Amino acid sequence: MTGVLILSFFSLWWMEKTALEYRLSLLKYLADETSDRAIKDNGQIVVGPMLAEIIEEREKILHLDQQPIIYIVDVDGTIIYTMPQLYIKPEDRQLPSIIMDSKDSIQRVEIKDDSQLYVIKSPINFDYETRGWVVIAQEEGALKEVNQDHGWLAMMMGAVLVLGCSVIYVLSRKISRPIQNVANAAVQVRKGNYDTNLKEEEPREEEIYELVESFKAMTSRLKQSDKMRAEMLAGVTHDLKTPVTSISGLIQAVKDDVVTGEERKEFLDISLKETQRLQRMIEDLLDYNAMSSGSFKMQVEKENMNQFIQEISHRWKVTQEEQQTELVVHLPDEVLFGRIDSLRMQQIMINLLNNAKQAIEGKGSISLLVYEADEALIGIDIQDDGRGIPKHEQDFIFEPFYRGENKKLKIRGLGLGLPFSKMLAKAQNGDLVLKESSERGTTFTLYIEKDSQA
């Protein structure tokens, strides 16, 4: 009997210890990731809604009944931000020196009521200089708490001594191996190596499984983001440099009298067109930056959408030099009124029509269908019979500066058309989504707010 009790207590102690180490490692990873994301390129500590969302997503993996407190402090230990948001008296806005002066990243601190608190720190660095700290505090009891399944397992192990020892051994191996794999992979990710492949064996424990799957998804996303950032810089540099090089060469030829007469005039006309194209790309960058920063102003008014779509369609048709593409407009019998910024809505529609035309190789048709999506929204389907968007590219078409393989080779641009159009639609209480795409064509749906007074 004594042996069974000892085994039971040992089992419970082991499970608490494993849970504590596991959750401390996750909290350390959360602190490191938060410190990386809290610093901007200019060295300023910035806490925005995106950072709060990321922290909330990571906290779900911990499965804690009691939410940890996250502090973001400056280099002197003065609290800048807390999550969850807490009211802190001015005299209490300085973290204790026993925490800030310690060189340990994980500390066990005793508080006033004799309970134990774990504190995890991670520096916020910029240019090899510490600008602040991310500090996470959690009570020891919350970190050691195990769920009912583990408690039941510990009791079962206490029933049979030999079976209990075997279960403890097997379980500890299954828990520690995937955690160690994730920890090793996390080290590689922090070094910038996103090609980390976790072993294919799937852990049966739900928490460990979620940890492994979340880490796989995170590394895949980071790898894609890193690739897109590199492609963005290369693409923007190339697309801005190309017209500048062209303009320089053409003007130099005119200056050196390499061309004369009508050819001279043609060179100047080409230079002017390249200048206008360069200006449009710069304006796209400025508009996108203004929209991202929230300084973009909208003039939303009531608009007859039947008439508006007819006018936009006609205007787009007459500006097309090649008449190989047929545009068919389907309007509802009932007049629909929407609340839009007509100038920005025209910008969205022209971009979608141009994209549809570019997707069609040779002769083809574009269809515009206007309909009442629900009581609050009007839907506009823009459908083409072009080559479609490859399946592996569909998740990224609304990412800034992303350009598909076909567009990279055939069409100049910065990859801001669809992301900017989606932002403009959302700013008008609507949205832009990819409805479907296949080898038979692509359909985008533009949702706009329906006028409630109509």
Short mmCIF file of C-alpha atoms in Angstrom, two decimals:
data_model
loop_
_atom_site.label_atom_id
_atom_site.label_comp_id
_atom_site.label_asym_id
_atom_site.label_seq_id
_atom_site.Cartn_x
_atom_site.Cartn_y
_atom_site.Cartn_z
CA MET A 1 0.00 0.00 0.00
CA THR A 2 2.80 2.38 0.88
CA GLY A 3 4.50 1.63 -2.43
CA VAL A 4 1.29 2.39 -4.33
CA LEU A 5 0.90 5.74 -2.51
CA ILE A 6 4.53 6.64 -3.18
CA LEU A 7 4.12 5.78 -6.84
CA SER A 8 0.90 7.84 -7.04
CA PHE A 9 2.53 10.88 -5.43
CA PHE A 10 5.59 10.47 -7.61
CA SER A 11 3.38 10.24 -10.71
CA LEU A 12 1.53 13.43 -9.79
CA TRP A 13 4.81 15.20 -9.02
CA TRP A 14 6.27 14.10 -12.36
CA MET A 15 3.24 15.30 -14.30
CA GLU A 16 3.33 18.69 -12.55
CA LYS A 17 7.04 19.01 -13.23
CA THR A 18 6.55 18.14 -16.91
CA ALA A 19 3.64 20.58 -17.22
CA LEU A 20 5.72 23.31 -15.54
CA GLU A 21 8.75 22.82 -17.83
CA TYR A 22 6.55 22.57 -20.91
CA ARG A 23 4.61 25.76 -20.14
CA LEU A 24 7.72 27.68 -19.12
CA SER A 25 9.32 26.80 -22.47
CA LEU A 26 6.19 28.05 -24.28
CA LEU A 27 6.11 31.26 -22.22
CA LYS A 28 9.79 31.83 -23.04
CA TYR A 29 9.04 31.35 -26.73
CA LEU A 30 6.05 33.73 -26.42
CA ALA A 31 8.28 36.35 -24.76
CA ASP A 32 10.96 36.00 -27.47
CA GLU A 33 8.42 36.29 -30.30
CA THR A 34 6.71 39.28 -28.68
CA SER A 35 10.06 41.08 -28.25
CA ASP A 36 10.88 40.49 -31.93
CA ARG A 37 7.54 41.92 -33.08
CA ALA A 38 7.39 44.89 -30.66
CA ILE A 39 10.27 46.79 -32.33
CA LYS A 40 9.94 48.65 -35.62
CA ASP A 41 12.60 49.32 -38.26
CA ASN A 42 13.17 52.79 -36.77
CA GLY A 43 13.94 51.38 -33.34
CA GLN A 44 10.66 52.48 -31.75
CA ILE A 45 8.71 50.14 -29.49
CA VAL A 46 5.22 49.90 -30.97
CA VAL A 47 2.30 47.93 -29.59
CA GLY A 48 -0.60 47.61 -32.02
CA PRO A 49 -3.70 45.43 -32.47
CA MET A 50 -1.76 42.96 -34.67
CA LEU A 51 0.70 42.26 -31.82
CA ALA A 52 -2.20 41.76 -29.40
CA GLU A 53 -3.83 39.27 -31.80
CA ILE A 54 -0.58 37.30 -32.14
CA ILE A 55 -0.18 37.14 -28.34
CA GLU A 56 -3.77 35.90 -27.95
CA GLU A 57 -3.20 33.17 -30.57
CA ARG A 58 -0.03 31.97 -28.83
CA GLU A 59 -1.71 31.98 -25.41
CA LYS A 60 -4.31 29.51 -26.68
CA ILE A 61 -1.57 26.89 -27.01
CA LEU A 62 -0.79 27.15 -23.26
CA HIS A 63 -4.25 25.88 -22.16
CA LEU A 64 -4.05 27.81 -18.88
CA ASP A 65 -7.13 28.50 -16.75
CA GLN A 66 -5.47 31.70 -15.54
CA GLN A 67 -4.17 34.10 -18.19
CA PRO A 68 -0.54 35.23 -17.71
CA ILE A 69 0.21 38.95 -17.39
CA ILE A 70 2.46 40.34 -20.13
CA TYR A 71 4.36 43.59 -19.52
CA ILE A 72 6.23 45.58 -22.15
CA VAL A 73 8.65 47.94 -20.40
CA ASP A 74 11.36 50.36 -21.45
CA VAL A 75 15.03 49.82 -20.68
CA ASP A 76 14.57 51.35 -17.19
CA GLY A 77 11.71 49.01 -16.30
CA THR A 78 8.89 51.53 -16.70
CA ILE A 79 5.69 49.80 -17.85
CA ILE A 80 4.56 50.84 -21.35
CA TYR A 81 1.84 48.24 -21.98
CA THR A 82 0.14 45.34 -20.25
CA MET A 83 -1.96 42.48 -21.54
CA PRO A 84 -4.60 42.12 -20.24
CA GLN A 85 -4.85 45.87 -19.76
CA LEU A 86 -4.53 46.75 -16.07
CA TYR A 87 -4.92 49.97 -14.13
CA ILE A 88 -1.55 50.72 -12.59
CA LYS A 89 -0.94 53.57 -10.17
CA PRO A 90 1.76 56.03 -11.28
CA GLU A 91 3.93 55.05 -8.31
CA ASP A 92 3.71 51.35 -9.28
CA ARG A 93 4.67 51.72 -12.96
CA GLN A 94 8.27 50.61 -12.24
CA LEU A 95 8.96 46.86 -12.12
CA PRO A 96 10.97 45.76 -9.04
CA SER A 97 14.74 45.93 -9.39
CA ILE A 98 15.03 42.30 -8.27
CA ILE A 99 13.38 41.36 -11.57
CA MET A 100 15.05 43.90 -13.86
CA ASP A 101 18.58 43.48 -12.44
CA SER A 102 18.60 39.69 -12.67
CA LYS A 103 20.45 38.19 -15.63
CA ASP A 104 18.26 35.05 -15.60
CA SER A 105 15.63 34.87 -18.33
CA ILE A 106 13.38 32.72 -16.07
CA GLN A 107 13.06 33.65 -12.37
CA ARG A 108 11.09 32.20 -9.46
CA VAL A 109 10.00 35.06 -7.22
CA GLU A 110 8.22 35.02 -3.85
CA ILE A 111 5.43 37.59 -3.50
CA LYS A 112 3.74 39.11 -0.43
CA ASP A 113 1.30 36.27 0.38
CA ASP A 114 4.15 33.70 0.33
CA SER A 115 3.01 32.33 -3.03
CA GLN A 116 5.51 31.71 -5.81
CA LEU A 117 5.56 33.57 -9.12
CA TYR A 118 7.48 32.74 -12.29
CA VAL A 119 8.83 35.69 -14.29
CA ILE A 120 10.08 35.25 -17.86
CA LYS A 121 12.09 38.05 -19.53
CA SER A 122 13.18 38.67 -23.11
CA PRO A 123 15.07 41.79 -24.30
CA ILE A 124 13.76 44.02 -27.09
CA ASN A 125 16.91 44.64 -29.14
CA PHE A 126 17.63 47.00 -32.02
CA ASP A 127 21.07 47.36 -33.63
CA TYR A 128 22.65 45.27 -30.84
CA GLU A 129 21.21 47.64 -28.22
CA THR A 130 18.52 46.78 -25.66
CA ARG A 131 15.57 49.19 -26.03
CA GLY A 132 13.20 47.49 -23.60
CA TRP A 133 11.95 44.19 -22.20
CA VAL A 134 9.02 41.81 -22.52
CA VAL A 135 8.19 40.42 -19.06
CA ILE A 136 5.63 37.62 -18.52
CA ALA A 137 4.41 36.80 -15.00
CA GLN A 138 2.43 33.69 -14.02
CA GLU A 139 1.70 32.00 -10.71
CA GLU A 140 3.50 28.73 -10.13
CA GLY A 141 0.26 26.93 -9.29
CA ALA A 142 -1.30 27.79 -12.65
CA LEU A 143 1.76 26.50 -14.50
CA LYS A 144 1.84 23.23 -12.56
CA GLU A 145 -1.87 22.51 -12.89
CA VAL A 146 -2.56 19.34 -14.86
CA ASN A 147 -5.82 18.41 -16.56
CA GLN A 148 -8.18 15.65 -15.44
CA ASP A 149 -6.87 13.16 -18.00
CA HIS A 150 -3.38 13.34 -16.52
CA GLY A 151 -4.73 13.07 -12.97
CA TRP A 152 -6.77 10.01 -13.92
CA LEU A 153 -3.72 8.52 -15.57
CA ALA A 154 -1.69 9.04 -12.40
CA MET A 155 -4.34 7.23 -10.34
CA MET A 156 -4.37 4.33 -12.80
CA MET A 157 -0.60 4.07 -12.56
CA GLY A 158 -0.95 3.81 -8.80
CA ALA A 159 -3.16 0.69 -9.16
CA VAL A 160 -0.50 -1.54 -10.64
CA LEU A 161 3.15 -0.86 -9.82
CA VAL A 162 4.78 -2.44 -12.88
CA LEU A 163 2.21 -1.09 -15.33
CA GLY A 164 2.48 2.32 -13.70
CA CYS A 165 6.24 2.47 -14.17
CA SER A 166 5.88 1.45 -17.81
CA VAL A 167 3.22 4.08 -18.50
CA ILE A 168 5.30 6.81 -16.86
CA TYR A 169 8.32 5.90 -18.93
CA VAL A 170 6.42 5.73 -22.23
CA LEU A 171 4.43 8.90 -21.53
CA SER A 172 7.46 10.93 -20.54
CA ARG A 173 9.23 9.87 -23.71
CA LYS A 174 6.27 10.81 -25.89
CA ILE A 175 5.91 14.21 -24.24
CA SER A 176 9.56 15.16 -24.11
CA ARG A 177 10.50 14.07 -27.64
CA PRO A 178 8.11 16.36 -29.60
CA ILE A 179 8.78 19.24 -27.21
CA GLN A 180 12.51 18.80 -27.70
CA ASN A 181 11.99 18.65 -31.47
CA VAL A 182 9.97 21.87 -31.37
CA ALA A 183 12.55 23.53 -29.11
CA ASN A 184 15.38 22.59 -31.50
CA ALA A 185 13.34 23.80 -34.46
CA ALA A 186 12.61 27.08 -32.64
CA VAL A 187 16.34 27.67 -32.25
CA GLN A 188 16.78 27.22 -36.01
CA VAL A 189 13.89 29.61 -36.73
CA ARG A 190 15.42 32.28 -34.49
CA LYS A 191 18.63 31.93 -36.53
CA GLY A 192 16.63 32.61 -39.72
CA ASN A 193 16.47 29.03 -40.96
CA TYR A 194 12.81 28.32 -41.76
CA ASP A 195 13.48 24.96 -43.47
CA THR A 196 12.87 23.03 -40.26
CA ASN A 197 11.07 19.72 -40.76
CA LEU A 198 9.56 18.18 -37.64
CA LYS A 199 9.33 14.40 -37.65
CA GLU A 200 6.16 13.02 -39.19
CA GLU A 201 5.10 10.97 -36.15
CA GLU A 202 2.04 12.64 -34.65
CA PRO A 203 1.95 12.99 -30.83
CA ARG A 204 -1.29 11.77 -29.29
CA GLU A 205 -1.45 14.36 -26.52
CA GLU A 206 -3.75 17.17 -27.67
CA GLU A 207 -1.62 20.00 -26.26
CA ILE A 208 1.58 18.65 -27.79
CA TYR A 209 -0.17 17.97 -31.10
CA GLU A 210 -1.48 21.56 -31.20
CA LEU A 211 1.99 22.85 -30.34
CA VAL A 212 3.62 20.86 -33.16
CA GLU A 213 0.94 21.74 -35.72
CA SER A 214 0.97 25.43 -34.74
CA PHE A 215 4.74 25.50 -35.02
CA LYS A 216 4.61 23.87 -38.46
CA ALA A 217 2.04 26.41 -39.65
CA MET A 218 4.05 29.28 -38.16
CA THR A 219 7.33 28.25 -39.82
CA SER A 220 5.57 27.76 -43.16
CA ARG A 221 4.06 31.24 -42.89
CA LEU A 222 7.37 32.78 -41.82
CA LYS A 223 9.16 31.11 -44.72
CA GLN A 224 6.57 32.42 -47.18
CA SER A 225 6.69 35.91 -45.65
CA ASP A 226 10.48 35.97 -45.81
CA LYS A 227 10.40 34.86 -49.45
CA MET A 228 7.74 37.44 -50.30
CA ARG A 229 9.70 40.21 -48.55
CA ALA A 230 12.81 39.37 -50.57
CA GLU A 231 10.79 39.18 -53.78
CA MET A 232 9.07 42.44 -52.90
CA LEU A 233 12.34 44.32 -52.52
CA ALA A 234 13.73 42.82 -55.70
CA GLY A 235 10.50 43.43 -57.60
CA VAL A 236 10.00 47.02 -56.49
CA THR A 237 13.63 47.85 -57.20
CA HIS A 238 13.47 46.26 -60.65
CA ASP A 239 10.10 47.76 -61.62
CA LEU A 240 11.14 51.27 -60.57
CA LYS A 241 14.58 50.96 -62.15
CA THR A 242 13.29 49.73 -65.53
CA PRO A 243 11.46 52.93 -66.60
CA VAL A 244 14.27 55.10 -65.20
CA THR A 245 16.82 53.21 -67.30
CA SER A 246 14.58 53.42 -70.35
CA ILE A 247 13.98 57.16 -69.93
CA SER A 248 17.69 57.80 -69.39
CA GLY A 249 18.66 55.90 -72.55
CA LEU A 250 16.01 57.55 -74.73
CA ILE A 251 16.80 61.09 -73.57
CA GLN A 252 20.54 60.46 -73.94
CA ALA A 253 19.93 59.36 -77.54
CA VAL A 254 17.99 62.58 -78.24
CA LYS A 255 20.64 64.71 -76.53
CA ASP A 256 23.47 63.14 -78.54
CA ASP A 257 21.51 63.59 -81.81
CA VAL A 258 21.51 59.82 -82.37
CA VAL A 259 17.93 60.20 -83.62
CA THR A 260 16.41 63.09 -85.56
CA GLY A 261 13.11 64.16 -87.06
CA GLU A 262 10.10 61.92 -86.47
CA GLU A 263 12.21 59.33 -84.67
CA ARG A 264 13.35 62.02 -82.23
CA LYS A 265 9.72 62.89 -81.53
CA GLU A 266 8.87 59.21 -81.07
CA PHE A 267 11.70 58.80 -78.54
CA LEU A 268 10.38 61.76 -76.55
CA ASP A 269 6.83 60.34 -76.64
CA ILE A 270 8.09 57.00 -75.32
CA SER A 271 10.04 58.82 -72.58
CA LEU A 272 6.88 60.67 -71.58
CA LYS A 273 4.88 57.42 -71.38
CA GLU A 274 7.59 55.78 -69.28
CA THR A 275 7.60 58.83 -66.99
CA GLN A 276 3.83 58.57 -66.59
CA ARG A 277 4.11 54.85 -65.82
CA LEU A 278 6.78 55.56 -63.22
CA GLN A 279 4.57 58.26 -61.72
CA ARG A 280 1.63 55.82 -61.48
CA MET A 281 3.77 53.24 -59.67
CA ILE A 282 4.98 55.85 -57.19
CA GLU A 283 1.39 57.03 -56.66
CA ASP A 284 0.35 53.41 -56.03
CA LEU A 285 3.04 53.09 -53.37
CA LEU A 286 2.01 56.38 -51.74
CA ASP A 287 -1.70 55.49 -51.83
CA TYR A 288 -1.05 52.06 -50.35
CA ASN A 289 1.10 53.55 -47.59
CA ALA A 290 -1.57 56.18 -46.83
CA MET A 291 -4.25 53.48 -46.70
CA SER A 292 -2.14 51.27 -44.43
CA SER A 293 -1.46 54.13 -42.01
CA GLY A 294 -5.15 55.09 -41.82
CA SER A 295 -4.71 58.59 -43.28
CA PHE A 296 -6.76 57.80 -46.39
CA LYS A 297 -10.05 59.77 -46.49
CA MET A 298 -13.25 58.39 -48.01
CA GLN A 299 -16.16 60.43 -49.41
CA VAL A 300 -18.96 57.87 -49.07
CA GLU A 301 -22.29 58.85 -50.64
CA LYS A 302 -25.49 57.24 -51.90
CA GLU A 303 -25.06 56.02 -55.49
CA ASN A 304 -27.31 54.39 -58.12
CA MET A 305 -25.28 51.22 -58.70
CA ASN A 306 -27.08 50.22 -61.91
CA GLN A 307 -26.18 53.52 -63.51
CA PHE A 308 -22.70 53.58 -61.97
CA ILE A 309 -21.77 50.13 -63.31
CA GLN A 310 -23.09 51.02 -66.77
CA GLU A 311 -20.97 54.18 -66.88
CA ILE A 312 -17.81 52.44 -65.64
CA SER A 313 -18.27 49.59 -68.13
CA HIS A 314 -18.75 51.97 -71.06
CA ARG A 315 -15.78 54.12 -70.00
CA TRP A 316 -13.55 51.04 -69.75
CA LYS A 317 -14.67 49.71 -73.16
CA VAL A 318 -13.89 52.91 -75.08
CA THR A 319 -10.38 53.13 -73.61
CA GLN A 320 -9.36 49.66 -74.83
CA GLU A 321 -7.12 49.87 -77.87
CA GLU A 322 -7.68 46.19 -78.73
CA GLN A 323 -11.34 45.14 -79.00
CA GLN A 324 -10.71 41.40 -78.63
CA THR A 325 -12.34 41.25 -75.19
CA GLU A 326 -16.13 41.35 -74.95
CA LEU A 327 -17.64 42.89 -71.80
CA VAL A 328 -21.16 41.75 -70.89
CA VAL A 329 -23.05 43.53 -68.08
CA HIS A 330 -25.98 41.91 -66.24
CA LEU A 331 -28.00 44.37 -64.14
CA PRO A 332 -30.97 43.56 -61.89
CA ASP A 333 -34.46 44.75 -62.85
CA GLU A 334 -34.67 46.63 -59.56
CA VAL A 335 -32.44 49.67 -59.12
CA LEU A 336 -29.91 49.06 -56.32
CA PHE A 337 -28.45 51.91 -54.29
CA GLY A 338 -25.13 51.58 -52.51
CA ARG A 339 -23.01 53.76 -50.23
CA ILE A 340 -19.64 54.21 -51.92
CA ASP A 341 -16.83 56.62 -52.67
CA SER A 342 -17.44 56.78 -56.42
CA LEU A 343 -13.83 57.71 -57.26
CA ARG A 344 -12.36 54.83 -55.22
CA MET A 345 -15.01 52.38 -56.41
CA GLN A 346 -14.13 53.30 -60.00
CA GLN A 347 -10.49 52.60 -59.15
CA ILE A 348 -11.41 49.12 -57.85
CA MET A 349 -13.59 48.27 -60.86
CA ILE A 350 -11.02 49.42 -63.43
CA ASN A 351 -8.31 47.39 -61.70
CA LEU A 352 -10.50 44.25 -61.65
CA LEU A 353 -11.47 44.68 -65.31
CA ASN A 354 -7.82 45.20 -66.30
CA ASN A 355 -6.81 42.09 -64.35
CA ALA A 356 -9.56 40.09 -66.06
CA LYS A 357 -8.39 41.25 -69.48
CA GLN A 358 -4.77 40.37 -68.68
CA ALA A 359 -5.87 36.86 -67.68
CA ILE A 360 -7.43 36.31 -71.12
CA GLU A 361 -4.96 35.33 -73.82
CA GLY A 362 -6.39 36.38 -77.18
CA LYS A 363 -10.15 36.64 -77.61
CA GLY A 364 -12.40 36.17 -74.62
CA SER A 365 -15.20 37.64 -72.57
CA ILE A 366 -15.69 39.34 -69.23
CA SER A 367 -19.00 39.21 -67.39
CA LEU A 368 -20.25 41.73 -64.80
CA LEU A 369 -23.15 40.55 -62.64
CA VAL A 370 -24.77 42.95 -60.15
CA TYR A 371 -27.14 41.50 -57.54
CA GLU A 372 -28.45 41.88 -54.00
CA ALA A 373 -26.21 39.66 -51.84
CA ASP A 374 -28.27 40.10 -48.66
CA GLU A 375 -30.21 42.77 -46.80
CA ALA A 376 -27.07 44.81 -46.11
CA LEU A 377 -24.78 44.16 -49.10
CA ILE A 378 -24.74 44.41 -52.89
CA GLY A 379 -22.60 41.90 -54.77
CA ILE A 380 -20.73 42.47 -58.03
CA ASP A 381 -19.22 39.38 -59.71
CA ILE A 382 -16.39 40.02 -62.19
CA GLN A 383 -15.90 36.82 -64.19
CA ASP A 384 -13.43 36.09 -66.99
CA ASP A 385 -12.77 33.02 -69.11
CA GLY A 386 -8.98 33.29 -68.81
CA ARG A 387 -6.36 30.82 -67.64
CA GLY A 388 -7.27 31.00 -63.94
CA ILE A 389 -5.10 31.40 -60.86
CA PRO A 390 -3.00 28.36 -59.82
CA LYS A 391 -4.25 26.70 -56.63
CA HIS A 392 -0.99 27.26 -54.74
CA GLU A 393 -1.12 31.02 -55.44
CA GLN A 394 -4.73 31.66 -54.43
CA ASP A 395 -4.00 32.10 -50.70
CA PHE A 396 -1.48 34.88 -51.40
CA ILE A 397 -3.11 37.06 -54.11
CA PHE A 398 -4.23 39.66 -51.55
CA GLU A 399 -0.76 39.89 -49.97
CA PRO A 400 1.02 43.22 -50.66
CA PHE A 401 3.63 43.00 -53.46
CA TYR A 402 2.76 39.38 -54.24
CA ARG A 403 2.78 38.59 -57.97
CA GLY A 404 2.02 35.22 -59.54
CA GLU A 405 4.52 33.48 -61.78
CA ASN A 406 2.59 34.36 -64.97
CA LYS A 407 2.43 38.06 -64.09
CA LYS A 408 6.11 38.24 -63.20
CA LEU A 409 7.03 37.13 -66.70
CA LYS A 410 4.44 39.03 -68.76
CA ILE A 411 3.11 42.08 -66.90
CA ARG A 412 4.93 44.93 -65.20
CA GLY A 413 3.68 46.12 -61.85
CA LEU A 414 4.25 46.22 -58.10
CA GLY A 415 1.66 43.65 -57.01
CA LEU A 416 -0.45 46.22 -55.13
CA GLY A 417 -3.60 46.17 -57.28
CA LEU A 418 -5.61 43.48 -55.48
CA PRO A 419 -4.37 44.26 -51.92
CA PHE A 420 -5.12 47.96 -52.40
CA SER A 421 -8.53 47.22 -53.96
CA LYS A 422 -9.44 44.99 -51.00
CA MET A 423 -8.39 47.70 -48.54
CA LEU A 424 -10.46 50.29 -50.43
CA ALA A 425 -13.49 47.96 -50.40
CA LYS A 426 -13.17 47.34 -46.65
CA ALA A 427 -12.80 51.07 -46.00
CA GLN A 428 -16.27 51.44 -47.57
CA ASN A 429 -17.74 48.70 -45.30
CA GLY A 430 -17.48 46.14 -48.10
CA ASP A 431 -15.00 43.49 -49.16
CA LEU A 432 -13.27 41.91 -52.14
CA VAL A 433 -12.92 38.11 -52.27
CA LEU A 434 -11.84 35.44 -54.71
CA LYS A 435 -15.05 33.48 -55.33
CA GLU A 436 -13.58 30.75 -57.52
CA SER A 437 -10.81 30.09 -60.01
CA SER A 438 -10.02 27.21 -62.34
CA GLU A 439 -8.68 26.58 -65.82
CA ARG A 440 -12.06 27.77 -67.15
CA GLY A 441 -11.71 31.23 -65.63
CA THR A 442 -11.79 33.32 -62.47
CA THR A 443 -14.55 35.09 -60.54
CA PHE A 444 -13.96 37.89 -58.03
CA THR A 445 -16.84 39.18 -55.89
CA LEU A 446 -16.91 42.80 -54.76
CA TYR A 447 -19.27 43.47 -51.86
CA ILE A 448 -20.47 47.02 -51.19
CA GLU A 449 -22.70 48.45 -48.50
CA LYS A 450 -26.35 48.76 -49.46
CA ASP A 451 -27.98 52.13 -48.75
CA SER A 452 -30.47 51.54 -45.92
CA GLN A 453 -32.68 54.45 -47.02
CA ALA A 454 -33.22 53.06 -50.53
#
